[in-house]
Amino acid sequence: LKINFVNWYALYTKPRNEKKVEGQLLKMGVETFCPKISVVKQWSDRKKRVSQPLIPSYVFVKIKEQDRELVFNVPGVVRYLFFLGKPAIIKESEINAMKETLNHDFKEVGVMDLEKGQKFTIEEGTFKGQEATFLEQKGNKIILRLESLGIKLILEK
């Protein structure tokens, strides 16, 4: 009896390849999730609202353990995110929390009274329930490290 586990994994992509990778994986029949936010970009002659990845260079894929190598057939895929020597498995509840939160618009993120290196649990927003470490604040930007994903997150007030 062989059990085929289907898990969510975090794929690291080449910079600015998230949407292309997501599209190609969807064409292959792989369930994907690339959380995106809408931002206003300013050019010298105009402003435009564009959709951009919430977590640069990451696409989440739901795939069977034995099919994990298939994603490397897609140009732009670099590697899986590893944690403790194994591909990091993302909980379904974390993916669902991101999806649910992205359905809401957040205009402001507030952080108060945090010391450098202080660990805490994010209470609201896309990463609700995630363990994070406060690294620093630079002007209106707050830099955190998300423990479960092993990435730095920059929040702008």
JSON list of C-alpha atoms in Angstrom, two decimals:
[
{"chain": "A", "resi": 1, "resn": "LEU", "atom": "CA", "xyz": [0.00, 0.00, 0.00]},
{"chain": "A", "resi": 2, "resn": "LYS", "atom": "CA", "xyz": [1.53, 3.26, -1.15]},
{"chain": "A", "resi": 3, "resn": "ILE", "atom": "CA", "xyz": [-0.04, 6.51, 0.01]},
{"chain": "A", "resi": 4, "resn": "ASN", "atom": "CA", "xyz": [0.34, 9.50, -2.29]},
{"chain": "A", "resi": 5, "resn": "PHE", "atom": "CA", "xyz": [0.45, 12.61, -0.14]},
{"chain": "A", "resi": 6, "resn": "VAL", "atom": "CA", "xyz": [-0.47, 15.87, -1.80]},
{"chain": "A", "resi": 7, "resn": "ASN", "atom": "CA", "xyz": [1.12, 18.88, -0.10]},
{"chain": "A", "resi": 8, "resn": "TRP", "atom": "CA", "xyz": [1.63, 22.56, -0.67]},
{"chain": "A", "resi": 9, "resn": "TYR", "atom": "CA", "xyz": [5.26, 23.52, -1.33]},
{"chain": "A", "resi": 10, "resn": "ALA", "atom": "CA", "xyz": [6.93, 26.89, -1.83]},
{"chain": "A", "resi": 11, "resn": "LEU", "atom": "CA", "xyz": [8.76, 27.27, -5.14]},
{"chain": "A", "resi": 12, "resn": "TYR", "atom": "CA", "xyz": [11.48, 29.87, -5.54]},
{"chain": "A", "resi": 13, "resn": "THR", "atom": "CA", "xyz": [11.45, 31.48, -9.00]},
{"chain": "A", "resi": 14, "resn": "LYS", "atom": "CA", "xyz": [13.70, 33.78, -10.97]},
{"chain": "A", "resi": 15, "resn": "PRO", "atom": "CA", "xyz": [12.93, 37.43, -10.19]},
{"chain": "A", "resi": 16, "resn": "ARG", "atom": "CA", "xyz": [9.78, 38.75, -11.89]},
{"chain": "A", "resi": 17, "resn": "ASN", "atom": "CA", "xyz": [8.86, 35.27, -13.19]},
{"chain": "A", "resi": 18, "resn": "GLU", "atom": "CA", "xyz": [6.12, 34.46, -10.68]},
{"chain": "A", "resi": 19, "resn": "LYS", "atom": "CA", "xyz": [3.14, 35.06, -13.00]},
{"chain": "A", "resi": 20, "resn": "LYS", "atom": "CA", "xyz": [4.77, 33.22, -15.94]},
{"chain": "A", "resi": 21, "resn": "VAL", "atom": "CA", "xyz": [5.65, 30.24, -13.74]},
{"chain": "A", "resi": 22, "resn": "GLU", "atom": "CA", "xyz": [2.14, 30.19, -12.29]},
{"chain": "A", "resi": 23, "resn": "GLY", "atom": "CA", "xyz": [0.59, 30.22, -15.78]},
{"chain": "A", "resi": 24, "resn": "GLN", "atom": "CA", "xyz": [2.81, 27.42, -17.09]},
{"chain": "A", "resi": 25, "resn": "LEU", "atom": "CA", "xyz": [2.18, 25.25, -14.02]},
{"chain": "A", "resi": 26, "resn": "LEU", "atom": "CA", "xyz": [-1.58, 25.76, -14.40]},
{"chain": "A", "resi": 27, "resn": "LYS", "atom": "CA", "xyz": [-1.32, 24.64, -18.05]},
{"chain": "A", "resi": 28, "resn": "MET", "atom": "CA", "xyz": [0.40, 21.47, -16.79]},
{"chain": "A", "resi": 29, "resn": "GLY", "atom": "CA", "xyz": [-2.51, 20.86, -14.41]},
{"chain": "A", "resi": 30, "resn": "VAL", "atom": "CA", "xyz": [-0.62, 21.72, -11.22]},
{"chain": "A", "resi": 31, "resn": "GLU", "atom": "CA", "xyz": [-2.66, 23.57, -8.58]},
{"chain": "A", "resi": 32, "resn": "THR", "atom": "CA", "xyz": [-0.86, 26.83, -7.80]},
{"chain": "A", "resi": 33, "resn": "PHE", "atom": "CA", "xyz": [-1.24, 29.88, -5.63]},
{"chain": "A", "resi": 34, "resn": "CYS", "atom": "CA", "xyz": [0.68, 33.09, -6.16]},
{"chain": "A", "resi": 35, "resn": "PRO", "atom": "CA", "xyz": [-0.70, 35.68, -3.73]},
{"chain": "A", "resi": 36, "resn": "LYS", "atom": "CA", "xyz": [-0.97, 39.06, -5.44]},
{"chain": "A", "resi": 37, "resn": "ILE", "atom": "CA", "xyz": [-1.75, 42.58, -4.32]},
{"chain": "A", "resi": 38, "resn": "SER", "atom": "CA", "xyz": [-2.87, 45.57, -6.32]},
{"chain": "A", "resi": 39, "resn": "VAL", "atom": "CA", "xyz": [-0.54, 48.57, -6.19]},
{"chain": "A", "resi": 40, "resn": "VAL", "atom": "CA", "xyz": [-0.33, 51.90, -8.00]},
{"chain": "A", "resi": 41, "resn": "LYS", "atom": "CA", "xyz": [2.89, 52.27, -10.01]},
{"chain": "A", "resi": 42, "resn": "GLN", "atom": "CA", "xyz": [4.15, 55.73, -10.95]},
{"chain": "A", "resi": 43, "resn": "TRP", "atom": "CA", "xyz": [5.92, 56.36, -14.24]},
{"chain": "A", "resi": 44, "resn": "SER", "atom": "CA", "xyz": [7.13, 59.72, -15.49]},
{"chain": "A", "resi": 45, "resn": "ASP", "atom": "CA", "xyz": [4.05, 60.12, -17.69]},
{"chain": "A", "resi": 46, "resn": "ARG", "atom": "CA", "xyz": [1.32, 58.19, -15.88]},
{"chain": "A", "resi": 47, "resn": "LYS", "atom": "CA", "xyz": [0.09, 56.16, -12.93]},
{"chain": "A", "resi": 48, "resn": "LYS", "atom": "CA", "xyz": [-1.30, 52.67, -13.32]},
{"chain": "A", "resi": 49, "resn": "ARG", "atom": "CA", "xyz": [-2.80, 50.09, -10.95]},
{"chain": "A", "resi": 50, "resn": "VAL", "atom": "CA", "xyz": [-1.00, 46.77, -11.39]},
{"chain": "A", "resi": 51, "resn": "SER", "atom": "CA", "xyz": [-1.11, 43.36, -9.77]},
{"chain": "A", "resi": 52, "resn": "GLN", "atom": "CA", "xyz": [2.15, 42.20, -8.25]},
{"chain": "A", "resi": 53, "resn": "PRO", "atom": "CA", "xyz": [3.19, 39.19, -6.14]},
{"chain": "A", "resi": 54, "resn": "LEU", "atom": "CA", "xyz": [2.83, 39.66, -2.40]},
{"chain": "A", "resi": 55, "resn": "ILE", "atom": "CA", "xyz": [5.95, 37.52, -1.82]},
{"chain": "A", "resi": 56, "resn": "PRO", "atom": "CA", "xyz": [8.48, 38.24, -4.58]},
{"chain": "A", "resi": 57, "resn": "SER", "atom": "CA", "xyz": [10.00, 35.16, -6.27]},
{"chain": "A", "resi": 58, "resn": "TYR", "atom": "CA", "xyz": [7.62, 32.66, -4.63]},
{"chain": "A", "resi": 59, "resn": "VAL", "atom": "CA", "xyz": [4.82, 30.52, -6.04]},
{"chain": "A", "resi": 60, "resn": "PHE", "atom": "CA", "xyz": [3.05, 27.88, -3.96]},
{"chain": "A", "resi": 61, "resn": "VAL", "atom": "CA", "xyz": [2.22, 24.54, -5.60]},
{"chain": "A", "resi": 62, "resn": "LYS", "atom": "CA", "xyz": [0.01, 21.67, -4.45]},
{"chain": "A", "resi": 63, "resn": "ILE", "atom": "CA", "xyz": [1.54, 18.51, -5.81]},
{"chain": "A", "resi": 64, "resn": "LYS", "atom": "CA", "xyz": [2.18, 14.85, -4.99]},
{"chain": "A", "resi": 65, "resn": "GLU", "atom": "CA", "xyz": [5.53, 14.09, -3.37]},
{"chain": "A", "resi": 66, "resn": "GLN", "atom": "CA", "xyz": [6.61, 11.85, -6.27]},
{"chain": "A", "resi": 67, "resn": "ASP", "atom": "CA", "xyz": [5.66, 14.52, -8.87]},
{"chain": "A", "resi": 68, "resn": "ARG", "atom": "CA", "xyz": [7.70, 17.32, -7.30]},
{"chain": "A", "resi": 69, "resn": "GLU", "atom": "CA", "xyz": [10.38, 17.17, -10.04]},
{"chain": "A", "resi": 70, "resn": "LEU", "atom": "CA", "xyz": [7.82, 18.01, -12.76]},
{"chain": "A", "resi": 71, "resn": "VAL", "atom": "CA", "xyz": [7.92, 21.72, -11.86]},
{"chain": "A", "resi": 72, "resn": "PHE", "atom": "CA", "xyz": [11.49, 21.98, -13.13]},
{"chain": "A", "resi": 73, "resn": "ASN", "atom": "CA", "xyz": [10.16, 21.58, -16.70]},
{"chain": "A", "resi": 74, "resn": "VAL", "atom": "CA", "xyz": [8.87, 25.16, -16.36]},
{"chain": "A", "resi": 75, "resn": "PRO", "atom": "CA", "xyz": [11.33, 27.95, -17.27]},
{"chain": "A", "resi": 76, "resn": "GLY", "atom": "CA", "xyz": [11.82, 30.33, -14.35]},
{"chain": "A", "resi": 77, "resn": "VAL", "atom": "CA", "xyz": [11.58, 27.73, -11.57]},
{"chain": "A", "resi": 78, "resn": "VAL", "atom": "CA", "xyz": [14.79, 27.77, -9.50]},
{"chain": "A", "resi": 79, "resn": "ARG", "atom": "CA", "xyz": [14.24, 25.45, -6.53]},
{"chain": "A", "resi": 80, "resn": "TYR", "atom": "CA", "xyz": [11.97, 24.43, -3.70]},
{"chain": "A", "resi": 81, "resn": "LEU", "atom": "CA", "xyz": [12.21, 26.20, -0.36]},
{"chain": "A", "resi": 82, "resn": "PHE", "atom": "CA", "xyz": [13.81, 23.81, 2.12]},
{"chain": "A", "resi": 83, "resn": "PHE", "atom": "CA", "xyz": [13.39, 23.68, 5.89]},
{"chain": "A", "resi": 84, "resn": "LEU", "atom": "CA", "xyz": [15.56, 21.40, 8.04]},
{"chain": "A", "resi": 85, "resn": "GLY", "atom": "CA", "xyz": [16.94, 19.65, 4.96]},
{"chain": "A", "resi": 86, "resn": "LYS", "atom": "CA", "xyz": [13.54, 18.76, 3.49]},
{"chain": "A", "resi": 87, "resn": "PRO", "atom": "CA", "xyz": [11.22, 20.62, 1.12]},
{"chain": "A", "resi": 88, "resn": "ALA", "atom": "CA", "xyz": [9.15, 22.97, 3.27]},
{"chain": "A", "resi": 89, "resn": "ILE", "atom": "CA", "xyz": [5.54, 21.83, 3.48]},
{"chain": "A", "resi": 90, "resn": "ILE", "atom": "CA", "xyz": [3.07, 24.69, 3.75]},
{"chain": "A", "resi": 91, "resn": "LYS", "atom": "CA", "xyz": [-0.09, 23.96, 5.72]},
{"chain": "A", "resi": 92, "resn": "GLU", "atom": "CA", "xyz": [-3.39, 24.08, 3.85]},
{"chain": "A", "resi": 93, "resn": "SER", "atom": "CA", "xyz": [-4.69, 26.37, 6.61]},
{"chain": "A", "resi": 94, "resn": "GLU", "atom": "CA", "xyz": [-1.87, 28.87, 5.90]},
{"chain": "A", "resi": 95, "resn": "ILE", "atom": "CA", "xyz": [-2.69, 28.92, 2.18]},
{"chain": "A", "resi": 96, "resn": "ASN", "atom": "CA", "xyz": [-6.39, 29.36, 2.97]},
{"chain": "A", "resi": 97, "resn": "ALA", "atom": "CA", "xyz": [-5.61, 32.16, 5.44]},
{"chain": "A", "resi": 98, "resn": "MET", "atom": "CA", "xyz": [-3.62, 34.01, 2.76]},
{"chain": "A", "resi": 99, "resn": "LYS", "atom": "CA", "xyz": [-6.41, 33.54, 0.22]},
{"chain": "A", "resi": 100, "resn": "GLU", "atom": "CA", "xyz": [-9.05, 34.76, 2.67]},
{"chain": "A", "resi": 101, "resn": "THR", "atom": "CA", "xyz": [-7.04, 37.76, 3.78]},
{"chain": "A", "resi": 102, "resn": "LEU", "atom": "CA", "xyz": [-6.27, 38.83, 0.21]},
{"chain": "A", "resi": 103, "resn": "ASN", "atom": "CA", "xyz": [-10.02, 39.22, -0.29]},
{"chain": "A", "resi": 104, "resn": "HIS", "atom": "CA", "xyz": [-9.83, 42.25, 2.05]},
{"chain": "A", "resi": 105, "resn": "ASP", "atom": "CA", "xyz": [-8.11, 45.56, 1.43]},
{"chain": "A", "resi": 106, "resn": "PHE", "atom": "CA", "xyz": [-5.67, 46.70, 4.09]},
{"chain": "A", "resi": 107, "resn": "LYS", "atom": "CA", "xyz": [-4.57, 50.30, 3.91]},
{"chain": "A", "resi": 108, "resn": "GLU", "atom": "CA", "xyz": [-2.25, 50.34, 6.89]},
{"chain": "A", "resi": 109, "resn": "VAL", "atom": "CA", "xyz": [-0.13, 48.02, 8.98]},
{"chain": "A", "resi": 110, "resn": "GLY", "atom": "CA", "xyz": [0.73, 49.05, 12.51]},
{"chain": "A", "resi": 111, "resn": "VAL", "atom": "CA", "xyz": [3.55, 47.83, 14.74]},
{"chain": "A", "resi": 112, "resn": "MET", "atom": "CA", "xyz": [4.09, 49.24, 18.18]},
{"chain": "A", "resi": 113, "resn": "ASP", "atom": "CA", "xyz": [6.67, 48.82, 20.93]},
{"chain": "A", "resi": 114, "resn": "LEU", "atom": "CA", "xyz": [8.75, 46.06, 19.36]},
{"chain": "A", "resi": 115, "resn": "GLU", "atom": "CA", "xyz": [12.39, 45.54, 20.23]},
{"chain": "A", "resi": 116, "resn": "LYS", "atom": "CA", "xyz": [14.93, 44.32, 17.66]},
{"chain": "A", "resi": 117, "resn": "GLY", "atom": "CA", "xyz": [14.95, 40.51, 17.68]},
{"chain": "A", "resi": 118, "resn": "GLN", "atom": "CA", "xyz": [11.60, 40.27, 19.48]},
{"chain": "A", "resi": 119, "resn": "LYS", "atom": "CA", "xyz": [9.50, 37.28, 18.41]},
{"chain": "A", "resi": 120, "resn": "PHE", "atom": "CA", "xyz": [5.73, 37.55, 18.12]},
{"chain": "A", "resi": 121, "resn": "THR", "atom": "CA", "xyz": [2.70, 36.07, 16.39]},
{"chain": "A", "resi": 122, "resn": "ILE", "atom": "CA", "xyz": [1.10, 38.14, 13.64]},
{"chain": "A", "resi": 123, "resn": "GLU", "atom": "CA", "xyz": [-2.47, 38.81, 14.71]},
{"chain": "A", "resi": 124, "resn": "GLU", "atom": "CA", "xyz": [-4.04, 40.20, 11.53]},
{"chain": "A", "resi": 125, "resn": "GLY", "atom": "CA", "xyz": [-3.65, 40.23, 7.78]},
{"chain": "A", "resi": 126, "resn": "THR", "atom": "CA", "xyz": [-2.30, 37.84, 5.18]},
{"chain": "A", "resi": 127, "resn": "PHE", "atom": "CA", "xyz": [0.16, 36.22, 7.58]},
{"chain": "A", "resi": 128, "resn": "LYS", "atom": "CA", "xyz": [-2.18, 35.92, 10.57]},
{"chain": "A", "resi": 129, "resn": "GLY", "atom": "CA", "xyz": [-0.97, 33.23, 12.97]},
{"chain": "A", "resi": 130, "resn": "GLN", "atom": "CA", "xyz": [2.59, 33.21, 11.58]},
{"chain": "A", "resi": 131, "resn": "GLU", "atom": "CA", "xyz": [5.54, 33.45, 13.95]},
{"chain": "A", "resi": 132, "resn": "ALA", "atom": "CA", "xyz": [7.76, 36.42, 13.09]},
{"chain": "A", "resi": 133, "resn": "THR", "atom": "CA", "xyz": [10.83, 38.22, 14.38]},
{"chain": "A", "resi": 134, "resn": "PHE", "atom": "CA", "xyz": [11.02, 42.00, 14.29]},
{"chain": "A", "resi": 135, "resn": "LEU", "atom": "CA", "xyz": [14.30, 42.92, 12.56]},
{"chain": "A", "resi": 136, "resn": "GLU", "atom": "CA", "xyz": [14.17, 46.68, 12.07]},
{"chain": "A", "resi": 137, "resn": "GLN", "atom": "CA", "xyz": [12.20, 49.73, 11.03]},
{"chain": "A", "resi": 138, "resn": "LYS", "atom": "CA", "xyz": [13.49, 52.04, 8.28]},
{"chain": "A", "resi": 139, "resn": "GLY", "atom": "CA", "xyz": [11.31, 55.10, 7.92]},
{"chain": "A", "resi": 140, "resn": "ASN", "atom": "CA", "xyz": [7.87, 53.84, 6.95]},
{"chain": "A", "resi": 141, "resn": "LYS", "atom": "CA", "xyz": [9.11, 50.28, 6.27]},
{"chain": "A", "resi": 142, "resn": "ILE", "atom": "CA", "xyz": [9.04, 47.50, 8.84]},
{"chain": "A", "resi": 143, "resn": "ILE", "atom": "CA", "xyz": [11.20, 44.43, 8.25]},
{"chain": "A", "resi": 144, "resn": "LEU", "atom": "CA", "xyz": [10.18, 41.07, 9.74]},
{"chain": "A", "resi": 145, "resn": "ARG", "atom": "CA", "xyz": [11.44, 37.51, 9.34]},
{"chain": "A", "resi": 146, "resn": "LEU", "atom": "CA", "xyz": [8.68, 34.92, 8.95]},
{"chain": "A", "resi": 147, "resn": "GLU", "atom": "CA", "xyz": [9.91, 31.84, 10.78]},
{"chain": "A", "resi": 148, "resn": "SER", "atom": "CA", "xyz": [7.89, 29.18, 8.94]},
{"chain": "A", "resi": 149, "resn": "LEU", "atom": "CA", "xyz": [8.85, 30.41, 5.46]},
{"chain": "A", "resi": 150, "resn": "GLY", "atom": "CA", "xyz": [12.35, 31.58, 6.41]},
{"chain": "A", "resi": 151, "resn": "ILE", "atom": "CA", "xyz": [11.91, 34.83, 4.48]},
{"chain": "A", "resi": 152, "resn": "LYS", "atom": "CA", "xyz": [12.19, 38.52, 5.23]},
{"chain": "A", "resi": 153, "resn": "LEU", "atom": "CA", "xyz": [8.98, 40.47, 4.87]},
{"chain": "A", "resi": 154, "resn": "ILE", "atom": "CA", "xyz": [8.97, 44.23, 4.32]},
{"chain": "A", "resi": 155, "resn": "LEU", "atom": "CA", "xyz": [5.76, 46.00, 5.29]},
{"chain": "A", "resi": 156, "resn": "GLU", "atom": "CA", "xyz": [5.15, 49.59, 4.27]},
{"chain": "A", "resi": 157, "resn": "LYS", "atom": "CA", "xyz": [2.97, 51.90, 6.35]}
]
